Amino acid sequence: MRIAFIGDIVGQPGRNMIRDYLPKLIKDENIDFVIANYENASHGFGLTLKNCNELFSYGIDVMSGGNHTWDKKDILPLLDSHEILRPHNYPSDVPGTGCKVYEVCGEKLAVLNLMGHYSMPYTDNAFRCANETIENLNAANIKNIFVDFHAEATSEKRGMMMLLQGKVSGLIGTHTHVGTDDFQISQGTAYLTDMGLTGCRDNVIGMDAKVPLKQFLTGLKGHYDIPKKCKKILQIAVMDIEDSQCKAAFKIKQFCNGNVIKTDAWVEED
Ligand code: FE2
């Protein structure tokens, strides 16, 4: 199976890039299943019902979340009615789930959403949650597993990779909105520390630069906003999974002027 992952979709510019390019990418690259992160999709904070339906209509199959999952009130019914995840390491009495299993190309694929700890809300231990969940999936004979690890610290993401390499098909980080340059396949696990945003590529992490700059210059906080006009990018990772192992992977940067940069993941030596 060939699966694809899109990181944080930020506001309308991000949604418009998905609208303009994802259907063609799915077709041209023969993608069987698309996972994307929704937590910044509605004006940078959370997800509305309208934007949720809009994003699914462009070919996304399941969406994962993070610390902004709860920002819009629509999320509570959406967790039941749509293919929407929230980080799995929230306590078990929190609504929704962070792990769902799908049928892709006649095989089972589990999608697991986890959230890190540094500068994040209080949750259960992401690393223990990962171990336990993967054990349970394997006991149910589910070996194709993709993880969206929503975390701030690169060290936590790399640590999760060391824990899960050889145990999951793919592990990609989200949340920082800035893509890292370490896409690799290690022991059959595709790994990238951060996917990078889909949305405005200029300004500051997809948001209008005015407020963060004022904050950095004065120490006074303000409400972050989506730029009225900006240069946009869509970033997507494509992974070929066979017998639960990632055999090949590449990342596409699709720019709003039509330009494309494609980069292969390197295969780490055993
Ligand atoms: Fe986040």
mmCIF file of N, CA, C and O in Angstrom, residues 16 108 225 242 264 268:
data_model
loop_
_atom_site.group_PDB
_atom_site.id
_atom_site.type_symbol
_atom_site.label_atom_id
_atom_site.label_comp_id
_atom_site.label_asym_id
_atom_site.label_seq_id
_atom_site.Cartn_x
_atom_site.Cartn_y
_atom_site.Cartn_z
ATOM 1 N N ASN A 16 -6.859 25.694 1.198
ATOM 2 C CA ASN A 16 -6.884 25.977 -0.243
ATOM 3 C C ASN A 16 -5.803 25.205 -0.993
ATOM 4 O O ASN A 16 -6.025 24.764 -2.128
ATOM 5 N N LYS A 108 -4.985 -4.407 6.889
ATOM 6 C CA LYS A 108 -5.314 -3.509 7.998
ATOM 7 C C LYS A 108 -4.188 -2.484 8.194
ATOM 8 O O LYS A 108 -3.012 -2.833 8.143
ATOM 9 N N ASP A 225 -3.090 35.505 14.098
ATOM 10 C CA ASP A 225 -4.059 35.555 13.016
ATOM 11 C C ASP A 225 -3.454 34.956 11.738
ATOM 12 O O ASP A 225 -2.235 34.954 11.580
ATOM 13 N N GLU A 242 5.098 -2.482 2.665
ATOM 14 C CA GLU A 242 4.934 -3.898 2.285
ATOM 15 C C GLU A 242 5.289 -4.747 3.489
ATOM 16 O O GLU A 242 6.374 -4.549 4.086
ATOM 17 N N ASP A 264 13.842 12.184 -1.745
ATOM 18 C CA ASP A 264 13.738 10.799 -1.267
ATOM 19 C C ASP A 264 14.195 10.682 0.186
ATOM 20 O O ASP A 264 15.149 11.358 0.585
ATOM 21 N N GLU A 268 18.505 3.956 6.145
ATOM 22 C CA GLU A 268 19.576 3.837 7.140
ATOM 23 C C GLU A 268 20.159 2.425 7.088
ATOM 24 O O GLU A 268 19.418 1.446 6.982
#
